[in-house]
Short mmCIF file of C-alpha atoms in Angstrom, two decimals:
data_model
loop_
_atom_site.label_atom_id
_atom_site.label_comp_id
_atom_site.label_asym_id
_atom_site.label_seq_id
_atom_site.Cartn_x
_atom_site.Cartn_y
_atom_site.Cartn_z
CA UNK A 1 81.39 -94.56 -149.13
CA UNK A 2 81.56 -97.71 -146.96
CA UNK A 3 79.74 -97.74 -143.98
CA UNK A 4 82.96 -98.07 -141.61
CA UNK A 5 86.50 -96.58 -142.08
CA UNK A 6 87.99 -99.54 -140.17
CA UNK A 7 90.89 -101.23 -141.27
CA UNK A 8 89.81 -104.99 -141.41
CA UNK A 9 91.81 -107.89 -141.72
CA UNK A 10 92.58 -108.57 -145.66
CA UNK A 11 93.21 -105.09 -146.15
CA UNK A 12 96.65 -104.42 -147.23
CA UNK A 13 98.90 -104.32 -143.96
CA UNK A 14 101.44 -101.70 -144.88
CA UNK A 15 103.77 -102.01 -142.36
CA UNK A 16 101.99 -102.81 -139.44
CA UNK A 17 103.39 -105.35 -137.01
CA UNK A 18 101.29 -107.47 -134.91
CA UNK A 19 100.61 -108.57 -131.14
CA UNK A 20 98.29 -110.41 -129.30
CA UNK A 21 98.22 -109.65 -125.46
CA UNK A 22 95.58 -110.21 -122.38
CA UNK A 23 95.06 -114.10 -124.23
CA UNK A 24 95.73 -116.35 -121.06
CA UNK A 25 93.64 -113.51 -119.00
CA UNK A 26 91.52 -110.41 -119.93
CA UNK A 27 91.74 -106.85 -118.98
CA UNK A 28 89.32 -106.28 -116.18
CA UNK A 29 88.67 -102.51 -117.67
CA UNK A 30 87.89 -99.95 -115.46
CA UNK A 31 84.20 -99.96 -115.95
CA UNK A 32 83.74 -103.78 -114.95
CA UNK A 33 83.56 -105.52 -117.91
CA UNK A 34 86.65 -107.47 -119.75
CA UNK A 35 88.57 -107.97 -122.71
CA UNK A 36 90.54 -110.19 -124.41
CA UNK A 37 92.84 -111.62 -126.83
CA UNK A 38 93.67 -108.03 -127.60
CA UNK A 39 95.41 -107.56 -130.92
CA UNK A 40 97.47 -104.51 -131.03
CA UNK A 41 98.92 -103.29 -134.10
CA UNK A 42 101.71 -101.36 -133.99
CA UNK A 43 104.79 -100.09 -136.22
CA UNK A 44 108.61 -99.46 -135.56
CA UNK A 45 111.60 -97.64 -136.63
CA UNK A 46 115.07 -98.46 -135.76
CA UNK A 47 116.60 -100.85 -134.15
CA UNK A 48 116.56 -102.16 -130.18
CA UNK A 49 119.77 -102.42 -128.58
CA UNK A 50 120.77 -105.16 -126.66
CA UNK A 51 119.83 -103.73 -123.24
CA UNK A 52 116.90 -101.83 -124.48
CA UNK A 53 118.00 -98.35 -123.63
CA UNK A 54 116.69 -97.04 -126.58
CA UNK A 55 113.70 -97.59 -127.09
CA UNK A 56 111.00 -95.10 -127.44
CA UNK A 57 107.05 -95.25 -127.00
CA UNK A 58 105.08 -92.79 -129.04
CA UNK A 59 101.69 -92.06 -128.80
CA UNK A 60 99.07 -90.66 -131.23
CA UNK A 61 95.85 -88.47 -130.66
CA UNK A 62 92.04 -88.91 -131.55
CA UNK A 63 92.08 -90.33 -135.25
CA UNK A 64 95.82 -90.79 -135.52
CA UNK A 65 96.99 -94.24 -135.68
CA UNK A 66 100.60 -96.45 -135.85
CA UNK A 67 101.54 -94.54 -139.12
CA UNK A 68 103.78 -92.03 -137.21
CA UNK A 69 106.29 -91.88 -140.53
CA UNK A 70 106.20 -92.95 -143.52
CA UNK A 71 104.02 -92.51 -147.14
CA UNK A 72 100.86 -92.97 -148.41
CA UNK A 73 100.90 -96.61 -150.00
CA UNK A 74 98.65 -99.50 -149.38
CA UNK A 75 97.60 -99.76 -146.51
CA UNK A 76 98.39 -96.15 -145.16
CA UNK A 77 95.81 -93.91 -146.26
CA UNK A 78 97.69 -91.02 -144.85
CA UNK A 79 101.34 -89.94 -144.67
CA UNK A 80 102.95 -90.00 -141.41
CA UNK A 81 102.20 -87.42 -138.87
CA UNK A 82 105.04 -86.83 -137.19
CA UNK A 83 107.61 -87.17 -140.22
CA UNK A 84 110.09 -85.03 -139.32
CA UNK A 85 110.73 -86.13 -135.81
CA UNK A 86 111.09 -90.00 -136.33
CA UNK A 87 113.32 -89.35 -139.79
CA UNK A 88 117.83 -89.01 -140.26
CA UNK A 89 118.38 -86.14 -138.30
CA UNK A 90 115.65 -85.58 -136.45
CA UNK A 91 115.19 -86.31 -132.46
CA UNK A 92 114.09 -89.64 -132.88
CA UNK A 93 116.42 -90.69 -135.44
CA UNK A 94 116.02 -94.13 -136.38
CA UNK A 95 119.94 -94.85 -136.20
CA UNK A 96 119.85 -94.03 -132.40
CA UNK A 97 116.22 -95.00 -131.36
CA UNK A 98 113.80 -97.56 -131.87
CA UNK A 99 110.47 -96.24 -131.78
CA UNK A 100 107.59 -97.91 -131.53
CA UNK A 101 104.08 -96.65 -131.97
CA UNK A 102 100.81 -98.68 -131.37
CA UNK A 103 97.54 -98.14 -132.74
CA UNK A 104 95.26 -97.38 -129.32
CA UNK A 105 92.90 -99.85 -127.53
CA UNK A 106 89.50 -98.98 -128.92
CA UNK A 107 91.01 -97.78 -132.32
CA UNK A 108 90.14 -98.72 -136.12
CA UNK A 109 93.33 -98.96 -137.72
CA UNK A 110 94.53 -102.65 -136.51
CA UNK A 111 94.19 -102.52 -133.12
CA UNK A 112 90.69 -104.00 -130.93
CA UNK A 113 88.46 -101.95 -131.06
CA UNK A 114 84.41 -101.72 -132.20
CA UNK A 115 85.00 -102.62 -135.77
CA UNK A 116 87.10 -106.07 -134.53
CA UNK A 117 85.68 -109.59 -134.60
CA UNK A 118 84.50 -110.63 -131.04
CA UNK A 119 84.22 -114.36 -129.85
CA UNK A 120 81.72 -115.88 -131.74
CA UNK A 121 82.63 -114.18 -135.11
CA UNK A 122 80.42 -110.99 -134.81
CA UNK A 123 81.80 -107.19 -134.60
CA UNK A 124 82.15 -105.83 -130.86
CA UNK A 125 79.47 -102.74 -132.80
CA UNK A 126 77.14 -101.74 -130.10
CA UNK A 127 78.53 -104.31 -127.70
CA UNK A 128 81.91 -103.06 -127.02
CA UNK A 129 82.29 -101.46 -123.47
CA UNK A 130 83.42 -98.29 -122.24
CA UNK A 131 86.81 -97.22 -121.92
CA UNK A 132 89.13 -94.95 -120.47
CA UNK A 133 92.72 -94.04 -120.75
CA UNK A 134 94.16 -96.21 -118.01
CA UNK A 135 92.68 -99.54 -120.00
CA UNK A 136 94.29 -97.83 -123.21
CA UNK A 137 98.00 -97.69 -120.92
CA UNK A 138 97.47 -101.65 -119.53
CA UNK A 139 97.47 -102.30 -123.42
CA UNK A 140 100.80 -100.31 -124.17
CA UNK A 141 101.94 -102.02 -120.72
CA UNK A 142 101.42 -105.50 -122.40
CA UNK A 143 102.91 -104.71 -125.47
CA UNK A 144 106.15 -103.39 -124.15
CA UNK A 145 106.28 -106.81 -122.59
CA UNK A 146 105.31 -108.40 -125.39
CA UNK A 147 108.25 -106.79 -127.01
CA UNK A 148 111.02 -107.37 -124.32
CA UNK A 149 110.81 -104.07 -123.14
CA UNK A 150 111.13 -103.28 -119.21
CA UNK A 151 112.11 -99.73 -119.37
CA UNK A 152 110.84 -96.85 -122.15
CA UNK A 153 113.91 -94.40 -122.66
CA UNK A 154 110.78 -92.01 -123.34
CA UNK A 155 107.01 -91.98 -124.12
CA UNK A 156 105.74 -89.39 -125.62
CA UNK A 157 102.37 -87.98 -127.24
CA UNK A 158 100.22 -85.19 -127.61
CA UNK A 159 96.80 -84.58 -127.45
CA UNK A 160 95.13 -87.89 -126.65
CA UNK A 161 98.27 -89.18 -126.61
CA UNK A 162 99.56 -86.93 -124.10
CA UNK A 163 96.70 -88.19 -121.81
CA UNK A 164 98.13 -91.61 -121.94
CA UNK A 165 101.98 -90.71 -121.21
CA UNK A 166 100.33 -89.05 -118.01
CA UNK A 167 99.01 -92.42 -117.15
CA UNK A 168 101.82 -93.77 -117.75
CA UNK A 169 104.03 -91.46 -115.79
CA UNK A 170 101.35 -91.73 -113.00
CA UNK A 171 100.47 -95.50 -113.12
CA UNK A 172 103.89 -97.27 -114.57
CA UNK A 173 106.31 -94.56 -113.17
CA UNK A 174 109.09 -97.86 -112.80
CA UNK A 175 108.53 -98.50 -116.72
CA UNK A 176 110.15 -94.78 -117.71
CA UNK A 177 112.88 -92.62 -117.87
CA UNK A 178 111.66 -89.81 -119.33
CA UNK A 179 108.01 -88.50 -120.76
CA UNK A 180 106.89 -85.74 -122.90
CA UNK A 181 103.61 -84.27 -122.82
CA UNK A 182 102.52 -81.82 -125.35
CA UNK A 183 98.88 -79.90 -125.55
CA UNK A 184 96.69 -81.62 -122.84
CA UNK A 185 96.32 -81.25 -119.06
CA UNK A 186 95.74 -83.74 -116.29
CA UNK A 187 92.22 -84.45 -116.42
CA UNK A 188 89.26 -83.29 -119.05
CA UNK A 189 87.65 -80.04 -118.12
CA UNK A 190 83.92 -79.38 -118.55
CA UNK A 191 84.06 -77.68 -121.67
CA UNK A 192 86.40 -80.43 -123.66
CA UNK A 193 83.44 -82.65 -122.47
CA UNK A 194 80.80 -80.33 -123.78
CA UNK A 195 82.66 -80.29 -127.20
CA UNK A 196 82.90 -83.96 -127.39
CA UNK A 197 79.22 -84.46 -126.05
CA UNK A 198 77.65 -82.60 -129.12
CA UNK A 199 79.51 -84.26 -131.60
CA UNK A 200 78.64 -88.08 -129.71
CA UNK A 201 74.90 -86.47 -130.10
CA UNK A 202 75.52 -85.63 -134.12
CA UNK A 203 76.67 -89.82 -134.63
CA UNK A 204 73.88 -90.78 -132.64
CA UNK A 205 71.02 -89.19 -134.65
CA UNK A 206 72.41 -90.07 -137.51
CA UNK A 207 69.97 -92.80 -139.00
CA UNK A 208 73.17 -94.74 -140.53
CA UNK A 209 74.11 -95.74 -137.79
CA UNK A 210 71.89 -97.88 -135.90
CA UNK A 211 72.68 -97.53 -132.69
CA UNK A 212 75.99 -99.15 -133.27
CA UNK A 213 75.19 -101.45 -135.26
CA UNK A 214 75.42 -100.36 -138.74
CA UNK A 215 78.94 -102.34 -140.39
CA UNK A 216 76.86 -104.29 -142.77
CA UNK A 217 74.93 -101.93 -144.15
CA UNK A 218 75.70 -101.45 -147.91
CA UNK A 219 77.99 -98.34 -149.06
CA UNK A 220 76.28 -95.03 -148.33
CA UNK A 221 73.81 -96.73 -145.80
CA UNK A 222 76.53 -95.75 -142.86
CA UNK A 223 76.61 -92.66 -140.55
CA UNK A 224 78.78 -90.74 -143.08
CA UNK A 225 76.71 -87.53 -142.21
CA UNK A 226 76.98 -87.83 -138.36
CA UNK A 227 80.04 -88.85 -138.89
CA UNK A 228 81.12 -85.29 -141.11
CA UNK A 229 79.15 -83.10 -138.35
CA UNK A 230 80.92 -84.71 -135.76
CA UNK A 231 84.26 -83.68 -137.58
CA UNK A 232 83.29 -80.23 -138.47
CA UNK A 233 82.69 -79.44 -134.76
CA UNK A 234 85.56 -80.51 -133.63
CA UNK A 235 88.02 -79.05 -136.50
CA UNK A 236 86.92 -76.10 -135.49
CA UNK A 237 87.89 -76.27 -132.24
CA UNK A 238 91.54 -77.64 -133.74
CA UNK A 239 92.41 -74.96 -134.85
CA UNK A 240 92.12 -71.01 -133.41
CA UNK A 241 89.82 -68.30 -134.48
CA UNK A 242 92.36 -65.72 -136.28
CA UNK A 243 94.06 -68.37 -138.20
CA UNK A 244 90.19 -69.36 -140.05
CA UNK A 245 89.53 -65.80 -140.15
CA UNK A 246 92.99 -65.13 -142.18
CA UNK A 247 92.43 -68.31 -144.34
CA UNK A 248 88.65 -67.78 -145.27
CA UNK A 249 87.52 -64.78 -143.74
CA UNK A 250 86.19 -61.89 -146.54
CA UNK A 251 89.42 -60.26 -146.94
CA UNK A 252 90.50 -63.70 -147.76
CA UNK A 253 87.82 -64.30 -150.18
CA UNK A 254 88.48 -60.45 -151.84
CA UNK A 255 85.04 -59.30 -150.52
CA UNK A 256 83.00 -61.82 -152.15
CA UNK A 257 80.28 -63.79 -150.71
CA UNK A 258 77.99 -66.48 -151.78
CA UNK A 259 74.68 -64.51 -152.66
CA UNK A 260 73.65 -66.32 -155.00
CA UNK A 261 73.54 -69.57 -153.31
CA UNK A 262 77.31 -70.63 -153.40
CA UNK A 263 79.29 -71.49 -150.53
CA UNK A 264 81.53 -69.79 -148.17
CA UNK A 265 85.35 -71.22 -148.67
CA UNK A 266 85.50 -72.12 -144.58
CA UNK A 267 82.26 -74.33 -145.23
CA UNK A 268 84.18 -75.80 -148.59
CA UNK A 269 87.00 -76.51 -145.86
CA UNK A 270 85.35 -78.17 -143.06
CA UNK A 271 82.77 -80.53 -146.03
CA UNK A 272 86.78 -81.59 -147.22
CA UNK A 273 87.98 -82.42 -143.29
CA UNK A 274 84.39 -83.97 -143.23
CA UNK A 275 84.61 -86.25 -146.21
CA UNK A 276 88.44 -87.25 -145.39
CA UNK A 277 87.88 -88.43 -141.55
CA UNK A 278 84.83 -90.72 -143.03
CA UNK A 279 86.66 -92.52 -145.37
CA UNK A 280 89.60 -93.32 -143.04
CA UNK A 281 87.67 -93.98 -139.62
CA UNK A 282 84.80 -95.57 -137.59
CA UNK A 283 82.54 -93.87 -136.30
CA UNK A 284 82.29 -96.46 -133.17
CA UNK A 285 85.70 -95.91 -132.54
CA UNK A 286 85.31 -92.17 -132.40
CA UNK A 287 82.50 -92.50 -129.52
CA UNK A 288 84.85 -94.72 -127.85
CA UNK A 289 87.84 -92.90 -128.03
CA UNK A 290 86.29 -89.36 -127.60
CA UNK A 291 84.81 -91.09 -124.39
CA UNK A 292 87.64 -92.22 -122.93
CA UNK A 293 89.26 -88.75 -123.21
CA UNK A 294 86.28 -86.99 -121.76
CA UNK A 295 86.53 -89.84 -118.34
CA UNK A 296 90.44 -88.65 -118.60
CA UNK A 297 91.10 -87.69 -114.66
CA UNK A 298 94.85 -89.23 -113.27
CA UNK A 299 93.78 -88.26 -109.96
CA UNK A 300 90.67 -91.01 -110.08
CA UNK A 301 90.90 -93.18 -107.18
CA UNK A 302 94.56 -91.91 -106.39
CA UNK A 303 93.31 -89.28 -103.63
CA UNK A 304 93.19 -86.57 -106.81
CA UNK A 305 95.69 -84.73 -109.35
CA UNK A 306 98.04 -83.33 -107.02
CA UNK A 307 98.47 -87.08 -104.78
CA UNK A 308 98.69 -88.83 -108.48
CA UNK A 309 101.47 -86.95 -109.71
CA UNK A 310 103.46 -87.02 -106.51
CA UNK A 311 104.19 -90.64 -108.18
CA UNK A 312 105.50 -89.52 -110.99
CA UNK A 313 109.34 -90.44 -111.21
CA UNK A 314 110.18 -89.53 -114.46
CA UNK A 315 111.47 -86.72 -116.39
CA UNK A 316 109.10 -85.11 -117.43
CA UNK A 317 108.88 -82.28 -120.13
CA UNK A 318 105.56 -80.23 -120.71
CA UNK A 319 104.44 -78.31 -124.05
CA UNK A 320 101.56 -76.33 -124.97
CA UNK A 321 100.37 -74.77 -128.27
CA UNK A 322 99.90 -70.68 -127.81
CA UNK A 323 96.71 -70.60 -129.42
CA UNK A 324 95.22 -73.75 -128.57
CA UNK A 325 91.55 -72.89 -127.32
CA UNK A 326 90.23 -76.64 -126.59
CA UNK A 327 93.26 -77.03 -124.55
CA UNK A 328 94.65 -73.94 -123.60
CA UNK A 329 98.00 -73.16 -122.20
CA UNK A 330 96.58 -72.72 -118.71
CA UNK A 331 96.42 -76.31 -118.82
CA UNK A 332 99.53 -77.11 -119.19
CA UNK A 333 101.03 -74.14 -117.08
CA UNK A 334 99.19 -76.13 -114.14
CA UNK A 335 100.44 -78.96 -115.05
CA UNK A 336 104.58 -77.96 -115.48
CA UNK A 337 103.74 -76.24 -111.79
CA UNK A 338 102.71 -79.37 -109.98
CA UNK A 339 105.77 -81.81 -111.55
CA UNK A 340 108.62 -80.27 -109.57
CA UNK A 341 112.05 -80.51 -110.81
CA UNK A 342 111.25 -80.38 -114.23
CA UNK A 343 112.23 -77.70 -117.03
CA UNK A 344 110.28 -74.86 -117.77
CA UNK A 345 106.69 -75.29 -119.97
CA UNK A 346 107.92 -75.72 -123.05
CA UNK A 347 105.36 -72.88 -125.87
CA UNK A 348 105.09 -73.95 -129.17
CA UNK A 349 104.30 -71.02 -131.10
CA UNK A 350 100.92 -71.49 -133.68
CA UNK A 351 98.27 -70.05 -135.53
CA UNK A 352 97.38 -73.44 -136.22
CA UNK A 353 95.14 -73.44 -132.78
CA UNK A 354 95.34 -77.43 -130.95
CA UNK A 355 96.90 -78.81 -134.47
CA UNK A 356 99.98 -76.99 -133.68
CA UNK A 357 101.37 -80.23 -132.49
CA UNK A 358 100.98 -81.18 -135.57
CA UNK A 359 101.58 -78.86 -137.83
CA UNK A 360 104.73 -77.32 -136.08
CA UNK A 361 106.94 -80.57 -136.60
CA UNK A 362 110.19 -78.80 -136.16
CA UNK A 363 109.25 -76.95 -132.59
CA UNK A 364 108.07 -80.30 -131.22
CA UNK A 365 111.31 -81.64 -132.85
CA UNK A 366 113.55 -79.45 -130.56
CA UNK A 367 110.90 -80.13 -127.47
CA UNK A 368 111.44 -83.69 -128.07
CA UNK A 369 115.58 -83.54 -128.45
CA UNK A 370 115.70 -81.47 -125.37
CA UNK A 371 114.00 -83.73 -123.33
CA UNK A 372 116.02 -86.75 -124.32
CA UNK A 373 119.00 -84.51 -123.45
CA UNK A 374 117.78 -84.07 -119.76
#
């Protein structure tokens, strides 16, 4: 296995596009330091309409990227994750709306991030500064201009993503009509921090990798292992305690257990999760990203939640996942309460725990139609 999951320029593009923003002037980031070029890669569906009223912004989570539809093929190591919404007949339908959806600041998949060349010719590795989820929205807010775009008809995301159409709501209120936000809440509670904290610590002890610094180290040599701990914490706290209990539990497995020095099918499961994530990511990336959702607070330096989304003039349509535990539907309960005027918290029903915003494609379908309706 290759020490880094990163896309890297001569890899096949599939069908990412390209921008380059923040090259006359960097991003001053939130935590002092500054960036730039930034090269944002990003893929789109449909097509723009002469006054831009249709265009859509759609935001992924943790270790999703631009692929929001679409095949394997070169390029694309995994199908599209939202298929079904951005597809003939579905909300986002492709003859009404032209989505567009970026890989994030701080990702491996195209966009800057750890993995990336910085002046000089070296990787950013153990170099590249902290982030948060504002600095991730300034490079969305580039790339709409980039692409002509004043005014979003809609951004929406979940998870991660979700943060991010927060901050936009909250910091760019002028730059959209409408926003969807499905399984977070308004800034990272203790626990979600605790979760994220002791998989940073698995990466980190990981010999591989070096303290960052680990991309030329031959295949195998990388922080693979930290990198599969790391995952098989936090798919576990994807997805909900009944549904893992109904899938490998021992009624599941007929009684049997692994006396003899087998395995137990749930550990089977998370070693696959493990071994997929590795291939396809960086492990510098995940630190990053997972610390920018743990510093996730809109209320920072805006007088606190309540004062920040007061700003908010968009439409705005809330979801939550019944059975999410790592962010449960209290979250998002708080959050429908404090946006006034909007429609009720949308539940999408699950066993599928936080990956019910995945999995359920068709009940975020009808979340998403019904907001672009309102």
């Amino acid at each position: 296995m290759p020490a880094s999951g990163a896309w890297q320029p001569g890899d096949p593009e599939g069908r990412r596009r390209w921008a380059t923003v923040f090259a006359d002037s960097p991003l001053c980031l939130e935590a002092g330091a500054t960036l730039g070029p930034v090269t944002v890669a990003y893929e789109t569906w449909g097509t723009l309409r002469p006054d831009g009223s249709n265009a859509v912004l759609v935001l992924h989570a943790l270790t999703g990227d631009s692929h929001l539809a679409g095949p394997v093929e070169a390029g694309h190591p995994s199908p599209g994750w939202w298929e079904a919404i951005v597809a003939p007949g579905g909300a986002l339908d492709p003859a009404d709306w032209f989505v567009v959806c970026p890989n994030v600041l701080g990702g491996c998949q195209g966009t800057t991030g750890p993995a990336s060349l910085a002046t000089g010719g070296r990787r950013y590795a153990s170099a590249w500064p902290t982030l948060t989820i504002r600095d991730q929205v300034a490079v969305e807010v580039a790339l709409a201009d980039f692409l002509g775009i004043d005014r979003w008809a809609a951004v929406v995301g979940g998870s991660m993503g979700g943060m991010r159409v927060l901050e936009w709501a909250v910091g760019a209120p002028e730059r959209l009509e409408r926003a969807v936000v499905v399984a977070c809440g308004p800034v990272a509670t203790a626990e979600q921090i605790a979760w994220c904290a002791v998989q940073a610590q698995a990466i980190r002890l990981d010999p591989g990798f070096a303290g960052g610094d680990y991309y030329d180290a031959p295949p195998g040599a990388g922080p693979a292992r930290g990198m599969g701990t790391a995952r098989r914490i936090g798919h576990i706290t994807y997805r909900c305690e009944p549904e893992l209990d109904a899938r490998f539990g021992h009624d599941a497995q007929d009684g049997e257990a692994p006396l003899a020095g087998g395995r137990f099918a749930v550990e089977s499961y998370l070693d696959h999760q493990a071994l997929k994530l590795a291939a396809r990511f960086d492990a510098n990336s995940y630190l990053s990203l997972s610390r920018a959702m743990d510093l996730h607070d809109v209320g920072r330096d805006r007088g606190g939640v309540a004062a920040a989304l007061a700003r908010v003039t968009a439409k705005v349509t809330v979801a939550g996942v019944d059975s999410d535990r790592l962010y449960p539907l209290r979250l998002q309960e708080q959050l429908a309460a404090a946006l006034p005027g909007g429609p009720p918290l949308q539940i999408i029903t699950s066993a599928a725990g936080h990956d019910g915003f995945l999995v359920e494609a068709d009940q975020v379908d009808k979340v998403v139609a019904g907001a672009l309706q309102w």
